[in-house]
PDB file of C-alpha atoms in Angstrom:
ATOM      1  CA  MET G  93     -23.891  -8.082   1.690  1.00 89.00           C
ATOM      2  CA  ILE G  94     -21.196  -9.314  -0.668  1.00 93.00           C
ATOM      3  CA  GLU G  95     -21.698  -8.391  -4.333  1.00 92.00           C
ATOM      4  CA  ILE G  96     -20.722 -10.130  -7.566  1.00 93.00           C
ATOM      5  CA  GLY G  97     -17.256  -9.001  -8.654  1.00 93.00           C
ATOM      6  CA  GLU G  98     -16.116  -8.220  -5.128  1.00 93.00           C
ATOM      7  CA  ARG G  99     -12.655  -9.352  -4.062  1.00 94.00           C
ATOM      8  CA  LEU G 100     -12.670 -11.535  -0.949  1.00 96.00           C
ATOM      9  CA  LEU G 101     -10.370 -13.383   1.388  1.00 95.00           C
ATOM     10  CA  LEU G 102     -11.166 -17.015   2.201  1.00 96.00           C
ATOM     11  CA  VAL G 103      -9.432 -18.132   5.401  1.00 96.00           C
ATOM     12  CA  GLY G 104      -9.149 -21.778   6.412  1.00 92.00           C
ATOM     13  CA  GLU G 105      -7.240 -23.601   9.107  1.00 89.00           C
ATOM     14  CA  ASP G 106      -3.931 -23.426   7.260  1.00 87.00           C
ATOM     15  CA  ARG G 107      -4.892 -21.951   3.890  1.00 89.00           C
ATOM     16  CA  GLU G 108      -5.797 -18.486   2.632  1.00 93.00           C
ATOM     17  CA  TYR G 109      -7.165 -17.603  -0.815  1.00 94.00           C
ATOM     18  CA  PHE G 110      -7.839 -14.294  -2.585  1.00 95.00           C
ATOM     19  CA  VAL G 111     -10.877 -14.764  -4.857  1.00 95.00           C
ATOM     20  CA  THR G 112     -13.602 -12.888  -6.699  1.00 94.00           C
ATOM     21  CA  ALA G 113     -17.279 -13.471  -6.010  1.00 94.00           C
ATOM     22  CA  GLY G 114     -19.053 -14.498  -9.216  1.00 91.00           C
ATOM     23  CA  GLU G 115     -19.330 -17.297 -11.711  1.00 87.00           C
ATOM     24  CA  GLY G 116     -17.273 -20.459 -11.709  1.00 91.00           C
ATOM     25  CA  ARG G 117     -15.601 -22.711  -9.194  1.00 92.00           C
ATOM     26  CA  PHE G 118     -12.285 -22.157  -7.448  1.00 92.00           C
ATOM     27  CA  SER G 119     -10.094 -25.244  -7.216  1.00 91.00           C
ATOM     28  CA  THR G 120      -7.991 -25.852  -4.087  1.00 90.00           C
ATOM     29  CA  ASP G 121      -6.267 -28.859  -2.568  1.00 88.00           C
ATOM     30  CA  ARG G 122      -9.093 -28.797  -0.005  1.00 88.00           C
ATOM     31  CA  GLY G 123     -11.822 -29.063  -2.619  1.00 91.00           C
ATOM     32  CA  MET G 124     -13.859 -26.890  -5.001  1.00 93.00           C
ATOM     33  CA  ILE G 125     -15.438 -23.619  -3.879  1.00 94.00           C
ATOM     34  CA  ASP G 126     -18.550 -22.278  -5.612  1.00 94.00           C
ATOM     35  CA  LEU G 127     -17.729 -18.602  -6.242  1.00 95.00           C
ATOM     36  CA  ALA G 128     -21.343 -17.768  -7.132  1.00 94.00           C
ATOM     37  CA  ALA G 129     -22.411 -18.812  -3.628  1.00 94.00           C
ATOM     38  CA  LEU G 130     -20.304 -15.988  -2.158  1.00 95.00           C
ATOM     39  CA  ALA G 131     -22.632 -13.309  -3.550  1.00 93.00           C
ATOM     40  CA  GLY G 132     -25.266 -12.383  -0.991  1.00 93.00           C
ATOM     41  CA  MET G 133     -23.251 -13.657   1.965  1.00 94.00           C
ATOM     42  CA  ASN G 134     -22.183 -11.430   4.821  1.00 94.00           C
ATOM     43  CA  PRO G 135     -18.495 -10.979   5.747  1.00 94.00           C
ATOM     44  CA  GLY G 136     -17.636 -13.411   8.508  1.00 95.00           C
ATOM     45  CA  GLY G 137     -19.853 -16.101   7.052  1.00 95.00           C
ATOM     46  CA  GLU G 138     -18.685 -19.601   6.254  1.00 94.00           C
ATOM     47  CA  ILE G 139     -18.477 -21.383   2.934  1.00 95.00           C
ATOM     48  CA  ARG G 140     -17.518 -25.038   2.469  1.00 94.00           C
ATOM     49  CA  THR G 141     -15.745 -26.811  -0.326  1.00 92.00           C
ATOM     50  CA  HIS G 142     -17.333 -29.827  -1.966  1.00 92.00           C
ATOM     51  CA  LEU G 143     -15.252 -31.857   0.508  1.00 92.00           C
ATOM     52  CA  GLU G 144     -16.968 -30.009   3.401  1.00 94.00           C
ATOM     53  CA  ILE G 145     -13.804 -28.112   4.390  1.00 92.00           C
ATOM     54  CA  PRO G 146     -14.879 -24.765   5.930  1.00 94.00           C
ATOM     55  CA  PHE G 147     -13.521 -21.324   5.026  1.00 95.00           C
ATOM     56  CA  THR G 148     -14.397 -17.980   6.620  1.00 96.00           C
ATOM     57  CA  VAL G 149     -15.299 -15.242   4.117  1.00 96.00           C
ATOM     58  CA  LEU G 150     -13.736 -11.849   4.813  1.00 96.00           C
ATOM     59  CA  ARG G 151     -13.521  -8.494   3.066  1.00 95.00           C
ATOM     60  CA  PRO G 152      -9.819  -7.744   2.512  1.00 96.00           C
ATOM     61  CA  ARG G 153      -8.012  -4.908   4.249  1.00 96.00           C
ATOM     62  CA  PRO G 154      -4.926  -3.040   2.916  1.00 96.00           C
ATOM     63  CA  THR G 155      -2.672  -5.591   4.601  1.00 94.00           C
ATOM     64  CA  ASP G 156      -4.279  -8.315   2.476  1.00 94.00           C
ATOM     65  CA  PHE G 157      -3.643  -6.377  -0.731  1.00 94.00           C
ATOM     66  CA  PHE G 158       0.022  -6.107   0.275  1.00 94.00           C
ATOM     67  CA  VAL G 159       0.139  -9.914   0.416  1.00 93.00           C
ATOM     68  CA  HIS G 160      -2.180 -10.893  -2.440  1.00 91.00           C
ATOM     69  CA  ALA G 161      -2.462  -8.058  -4.997  1.00 91.00           C
ATOM     70  CA  LYS G 162      -0.747  -8.450  -8.359  1.00 90.00           C
ATOM     71  CA  ARG G 163       2.592  -6.633  -8.348  1.00 89.00           C
ATOM     72  CA  SER G 164       4.627  -4.704 -10.876  1.00 88.00           C
ATOM     73  CA  GLY G 165       7.603  -4.624  -8.519  1.00 82.00           C
ATOM     74  CA  ALA G 166       8.446  -4.644  -4.828  1.00 84.00           C
ATOM     75  CA  PRO G 167       5.996  -2.409  -2.915  1.00 87.00           C
ATOM     76  CA  MET G 168       6.850  -0.423   0.189  1.00 93.00           C
ATOM     77  CA  LEU G 169       6.625  -2.538   3.306  1.00 94.00           C
ATOM     78  CA  PRO G 170       3.792  -1.876   5.785  1.00 95.00           C
ATOM     79  CA  LYS G 171       6.314  -0.659   8.384  1.00 95.00           C
ATOM     80  CA  ASP G 172       7.472   2.095   6.022  1.00 97.00           C
ATOM     81  CA  ILE G 173       3.950   3.015   4.921  1.00 97.00           C
ATOM     82  CA  GLY G 174       3.050   3.236   8.607  1.00 97.00           C
ATOM     83  CA  MET G 175       5.923   5.658   9.218  1.00 97.00           C
ATOM     84  CA  VAL G 176       4.683   7.909   6.414  1.00 98.00           C
ATOM     85  CA  ILE G 177       1.166   7.936   7.881  1.00 98.00           C
ATOM     86  CA  ALA G 178       2.424   8.507  11.430  1.00 98.00           C
ATOM     87  CA  TYR G 179       4.973  11.259  10.731  1.00 98.00           C
ATOM     88  CA  THR G 180       2.737  13.208   8.342  1.00 98.00           C
ATOM     89  CA  GLY G 181      -0.330  12.812  10.564  1.00 98.00           C
ATOM     90  CA  MET G 182      -2.313  11.695   7.521  1.00 98.00           C
ATOM     91  CA  ASN G 183      -6.038  11.801   8.305  1.00 98.00           C
ATOM     92  CA  ARG G 184      -9.563  11.852   6.877  1.00 98.00           C
ATOM     93  CA  ASN G 185      -9.332  15.563   5.976  1.00 98.00           C
ATOM     94  CA  ASP G 186      -6.205  15.269   3.844  1.00 98.00           C
ATOM     95  CA  ARG G 187      -5.737  15.505   0.096  1.00 98.00           C
ATOM     96  CA  VAL G 188      -2.782  13.287  -0.734  1.00 98.00           C
ATOM     97  CA  LEU G 189      -0.572  13.169  -3.800  1.00 98.00           C
ATOM     98  CA  ASP G 190       1.266   9.866  -4.171  1.00 98.00           C
ATOM     99  CA  ALA G 191       3.914   9.488  -6.881  1.00 98.00           C
ATOM    100  CA  GLY G 192       5.554   6.291  -8.039  1.00 97.00           C
ATOM    101  CA  THR G 193       2.353   4.263  -7.751  1.00 97.00           C
ATOM    102  CA  GLY G 194       3.822   0.900  -8.718  1.00 95.00           C
ATOM    103  CA  SER G 195       1.235  -1.749  -7.822  1.00 96.00           C
ATOM    104  CA  GLY G 196      -0.850   0.764  -5.873  1.00 97.00           C
ATOM    105  CA  VAL G 197      -0.310  -0.773  -2.430  1.00 97.00           C
ATOM    106  CA  ALA G 198       0.702   2.482  -0.704  1.00 97.00           C
ATOM    107  CA  ALA G 199      -2.180   4.290  -2.424  1.00 98.00           C
ATOM    108  CA  ILE G 200      -4.583   1.664  -1.042  1.00 98.00           C
ATOM    109  CA  TYR G 201      -3.305   2.260   2.489  1.00 98.00           C
ATOM    110  CA  PHE G 202      -3.497   6.044   2.045  1.00 98.00           C
ATOM    111  CA  GLY G 203      -6.952   5.874   0.449  1.00 98.00           C
ATOM    112  CA  SER G 204      -8.260   3.959   3.465  1.00 97.00           C
ATOM    113  CA  ILE G 205      -7.320   6.937   5.652  1.00 97.00           C
ATOM    114  CA  ALA G 206      -7.277  10.167   3.658  1.00 98.00           C
ATOM    115  CA  ARG G 207     -10.115  12.168   2.114  1.00 98.00           C
ATOM    116  CA  SER G 208      -8.688  11.774  -1.397  1.00 98.00           C
ATOM    117  CA  VAL G 209      -5.589  10.391  -3.079  1.00 98.00           C
ATOM    118  CA  LYS G 210      -4.244  11.218  -6.522  1.00 98.00           C
ATOM    119  CA  THR G 211      -1.464   8.808  -7.433  1.00 98.00           C
ATOM    120  CA  TYR G 212       0.906   9.382 -10.363  1.00 98.00           C
ATOM    121  CA  GLU G 213       2.648   6.579 -12.268  1.00 97.00           C
ATOM    122  CA  VAL G 214       4.757   7.410 -15.328  1.00 97.00           C
ATOM    123  CA  ARG G 215       4.651   3.835 -16.716  1.00 96.00           C
ATOM    124  CA  PRO G 216       1.225   3.196 -18.321  1.00 96.00           C
ATOM    125  CA  GLU G 217       1.317  -0.584 -17.794  1.00 97.00           C
ATOM    126  CA  PHE G 218       2.007  -0.103 -14.069  1.00 96.00           C
ATOM    127  CA  ALA G 219      -0.767   2.502 -13.860  1.00 97.00           C
ATOM    128  CA  ARG G 220      -3.270   0.054 -15.385  1.00 97.00           C
ATOM    129  CA  LEU G 221      -2.331  -2.674 -12.899  1.00 97.00           C
ATOM    130  CA  ALA G 222      -2.526  -0.248  -9.967  1.00 97.00           C
ATOM    131  CA  GLU G 223      -5.933   0.984 -11.115  1.00 97.00           C
ATOM    132  CA  LYS G 224      -7.228  -2.601 -11.141  1.00 96.00           C
ATOM    133  CA  ASN G 225      -5.860  -3.264  -7.644  1.00 96.00           C
ATOM    134  CA  ILE G 226      -7.408  -0.047  -6.350  1.00 97.00           C
ATOM    135  CA  GLN G 227     -10.762  -0.921  -7.928  1.00 95.00           C
ATOM    136  CA  ASN G 228     -10.550  -4.323  -6.211  1.00 95.00           C
ATOM    137  CA  ALA G 229     -10.014  -2.485  -2.937  1.00 96.00           C
ATOM    138  CA  ARG G 230     -13.292  -0.611  -3.584  1.00 95.00           C
ATOM    139  CA  LEU G 231     -11.725   2.793  -3.028  1.00 97.00           C
ATOM    140  CA  GLU G 232     -13.585   5.488  -4.939  1.00 96.00           C
ATOM    141  CA  ASN G 233     -11.467   8.278  -3.430  1.00 98.00           C
ATOM    142  CA  VAL G 234      -8.234   7.162  -5.171  1.00 98.00           C
ATOM    143  CA  GLU G 235      -7.459   8.361  -8.703  1.00 98.00           C
ATOM    144  CA  VAL G 236      -4.632   6.871 -10.782  1.00 98.00           C
ATOM    145  CA  VAL G 237      -2.941   9.256 -13.234  1.00 98.00           C
ATOM    146  CA  ALA G 238      -0.601   7.781 -15.869  1.00 98.00           C
ATOM    147  CA  ALA G 239       1.813  10.723 -15.963  1.00 98.00           C
ATOM    148  CA  ASP G 240       4.921  12.224 -14.378  1.00 97.00           C
ATOM    149  CA  MET G 241       4.203  13.894 -11.032  1.00 97.00           C
ATOM    150  CA  LEU G 242       6.078  16.953 -12.345  1.00 98.00           C
ATOM    151  CA  GLU G 243       2.926  17.572 -14.389  1.00 97.00           C
ATOM    152  CA  ALA G 244       0.712  17.544 -11.264  1.00 98.00           C
ATOM    153  CA  THR G 245      -1.269  20.628 -10.343  1.00 97.00           C
ATOM    154  CA  GLY G 246      -3.460  21.497  -7.383  1.00 97.00           C
ATOM    155  CA  GLU G 247      -3.044  21.777  -3.652  1.00 98.00           C
ATOM    156  CA  PHE G 248      -2.289  18.888  -1.297  1.00 98.00           C
ATOM    157  CA  ASP G 249      -1.822  18.342   2.415  1.00 98.00           C
ATOM    158  CA  VAL G 250       0.601  15.433   1.964  1.00 98.00           C
ATOM    159  CA  VAL G 251       2.881  14.599  -0.965  1.00 98.00           C
ATOM    160  CA  HIS G 252       4.522  11.173  -0.946  1.00 98.00           C
ATOM    161  CA  LEU G 253       7.314  10.242  -3.369  1.00 98.00           C
ATOM    162  CA  ASP G 254       8.470   6.680  -4.027  1.00 98.00           C
ATOM    163  CA  LEU G 255      10.477   7.059  -7.232  1.00 97.00           C
ATOM    164  CA  THR G 256      13.962   7.810  -8.560  1.00 96.00           C
ATOM    165  CA  ILE G 257      14.081  11.174  -6.889  1.00 97.00           C
ATOM    166  CA  THR G 258      15.591  14.371  -8.261  1.00 98.00           C
ATOM    167  CA  PRO G 259      15.719  17.917  -6.824  1.00 98.00           C
ATOM    168  CA  ALA G 260      12.956  18.849  -9.299  1.00 98.00           C
ATOM    169  CA  HIS G 261      10.585  16.351  -7.632  1.00 98.00           C
ATOM    170  CA  VAL G 262      11.198  17.891  -4.204  1.00 98.00           C
ATOM    171  CA  GLU G 263      10.846  21.434  -5.515  1.00 98.00           C
ATOM    172  CA  HIS G 264       7.589  20.638  -7.310  1.00 98.00           C
ATOM    173  CA  ALA G 265       6.238  18.875  -4.214  1.00 98.00           C
ATOM    174  CA  PHE G 266       6.955  22.035  -2.207  1.00 98.00           C
ATOM    175  CA  SER G 267       4.936  24.119  -4.689  1.00 98.00           C
ATOM    176  CA  LEU G 268       1.951  21.739  -4.400  1.00 98.00           C
ATOM    177  CA  LEU G 269       1.801  21.598  -0.601  1.00 98.00           C
ATOM    178  CA  THR G 270      -0.456  23.684   1.591  1.00 98.00           C
ATOM    179  CA  PRO G 271       1.196  25.690   4.389  1.00 98.00           C
ATOM    180  CA  GLY G 272       1.983  23.212   7.163  1.00 98.00           C
ATOM    181  CA  GLY G 273       1.733  20.277   4.763  1.00 98.00           C
ATOM    182  CA  TYR G 274       4.177  17.388   4.646  1.00 98.00           C
ATOM    183  CA  LEU G 275       6.458  15.821   2.070  1.00 98.00           C
ATOM    184  CA  SER G 276       7.590  12.223   2.519  1.00 98.00           C
ATOM    185  CA  CYS G 277      10.231  10.572   0.351  1.00 98.00           C
ATOM    186  CA  TYR G 278      10.955   6.847   0.378  1.00 98.00           C
ATOM    187  CA  THR G 279      14.465   6.085  -0.854  1.00 97.00           C
ATOM    188  CA  PRO G 280      16.066   2.614  -0.690  1.00 94.00           C
ATOM    189  CA  PHE G 281      19.651   3.910  -1.098  1.00 96.00           C
ATOM    190  CA  LEU G 282      21.602   6.574   0.777  1.00 96.00           C
ATOM    191  CA  GLU G 283      22.638   8.315  -2.452  1.00 97.00           C
ATOM    192  CA  TYR G 284      19.002   9.136  -3.256  1.00 97.00           C
ATOM    193  CA  THR G 285      18.317   9.930   0.394  1.00 98.00           C
ATOM    194  CA  PHE G 286      21.004  12.634   0.237  1.00 98.00           C
ATOM    195  CA  ILE G 287      19.341  14.091  -2.866  1.00 98.00           C
ATOM    196  CA  ALA G 288      16.031  14.328  -0.992  1.00 98.00           C
ATOM    197  CA  LEU G 289      17.656  15.833   2.107  1.00 98.00           C
ATOM    198  CA  ASP G 290      19.790  18.347   0.211  1.00 98.00           C
ATOM    199  CA  ALA G 291      16.867  19.501  -1.930  1.00 98.00           C
ATOM    200  CA  ALA G 292      14.404  19.719   0.966  1.00 98.00           C
ATOM    201  CA  THR G 293      16.564  21.477   3.560  1.00 98.00           C
ATOM    202  CA  PRO G 294      16.642  24.949   1.889  1.00 98.00           C
ATOM    203  CA  LEU G 295      12.902  24.853   1.181  1.00 98.00           C
ATOM    204  CA  PHE G 296      11.190  23.253   4.167  1.00 98.00           C
ATOM    205  CA  ARG G 297      11.236  24.502   7.745  1.00 96.00           C
ATOM    206  CA  ASP G 298      11.558  21.065   9.347  1.00 97.00           C
ATOM    207  CA  VAL G 299      13.380  18.108   7.767  1.00 98.00           C
ATOM    208  CA  HIS G 300      14.096  14.708   9.319  1.00 98.00           C
ATOM    209  CA  CYS G 301      15.188  11.326   8.011  1.00 98.00           C
ATOM    210  CA  TYR G 302      14.332   7.945   9.549  1.00 97.00           C
ATOM    211  CA  GLU G 303      15.101   4.291   9.134  1.00 94.00           C
ATOM    212  CA  CYS G 304      12.767   1.703  10.643  1.00 91.00           C
ATOM    213  CA  MET G 305      14.376  -1.660  11.401  1.00 88.00           C
ATOM    214  CA  GLU G 306      11.935  -4.500  11.891  1.00 87.00           C
ATOM    215  CA  ARG G 307      12.572  -7.945  13.356  1.00 86.00           C
ATOM    216  CA  GLU G 308       9.775 -10.470  13.705  1.00 87.00           C
ATOM    217  CA  LEU G 309       9.801 -12.741  16.725  1.00 90.00           C
ATOM    218  CA  THR G 310      10.165 -16.403  15.739  1.00 91.00           C
ATOM    219  CA  ARG G 311       8.934 -19.061  18.148  1.00 92.00           C
ATOM    220  CA  SER G 312       9.408 -22.806  17.706  1.00 89.00           C
ATOM    221  CA  ALA G 313       9.877 -25.968  19.743  1.00 91.00           C
ATOM    222  CA  ARG G 314      13.600 -25.210  19.869  1.00 91.00           C
ATOM    223  CA  GLY G 315      13.124 -21.752  21.384  1.00 94.00           C
ATOM    224  CA  THR G 316      12.267 -18.109  20.761  1.00 94.00           C
ATOM    225  CA  ARG G 317      14.495 -15.596  18.988  1.00 90.00           C
ATOM    226  CA  PRO G 318      14.354 -12.652  16.550  1.00 87.00           C
ATOM    227  CA  SER G 319      13.964 -13.559  12.899  1.00 85.00           C
ATOM    228  CA  THR G 320      17.176 -13.633  10.874  1.00 80.00           C
ATOM    229  CA  ARG G 321      15.566 -11.793   7.950  1.00 77.00           C
ATOM    230  CA  VAL G 322      17.132  -8.456   6.999  1.00 71.00           C
ATOM    231  CA  GLY G 323      15.174  -5.652   8.659  1.00 78.00           C
ATOM    232  CA  HIS G 324      16.283  -2.739   6.427  1.00 85.00           C
ATOM    233  CA  SER G 325      14.178  -1.687   3.460  1.00 92.00           C
ATOM    234  CA  GLY G 326      14.662   2.041   2.923  1.00 94.00           C
ATOM    235  CA  TYR G 327      14.859   5.531   4.355  1.00 97.00           C
ATOM    236  CA  ILE G 328      11.954   7.928   4.955  1.00 98.00           C
ATOM    237  CA  THR G 329      12.618  11.660   4.649  1.00 98.00           C
ATOM    238  CA  ILE G 330       9.872  13.789   6.206  1.00 98.00           C
ATOM    239  CA  ALA G 331       9.762  17.542   5.518  1.00 98.00           C
ATOM    240  CA  ARG G 332       7.192  20.081   6.670  1.00 98.00           C
ATOM    241  CA  LYS G 333       6.381  23.234   4.744  1.00 98.00           C
TER     242      LYS G 333
END
């Protein structure tokens, strides 16, 4: 059952709201929603506004946090996060180090898959926001550390870097990885991609770089065609120890 303080998604015919179960009323253009009434409901249940407009109550998934979570900057897109998961083979047995937490969106995706995630964010205000988002995602296996990843210790199966990368970051990631473990680096510009590639190649036995271009299909009364939005976001360097 849904508990007080739990983050929820309310989905209507053409509206979607991200709310917290608890005291008070949530005002929408479709009427008022009693947030206290959400506690004790089961996901998939229906709640109505005072105008009798129905909304389905859902527990959010990582995709919903990408859309609705408070941001400190632009998070990685799901297509790029998916590439990291796919090319590292991230799974329920893995210990993951994530660096450059930002809003915590990538850490939420990783925490939904991996055994544990330790995510490093050098900016304290970003770390506090990410910690709140991760708490809202109800992930007890994700730890936010407000520090530079160069201070990280331990042993990890996957290290993911989404920051202004230097050779020192790649070298330290190598020292933290288990044999056979993977490093992934997300870099929006080629100049930083070359830093990642040049630093990783002498250390790792297998290094590849990818770009994932995405085009959504747009369908309307006029016809069907690919979206005109720009499909590039960044480059993913994958290196195996």
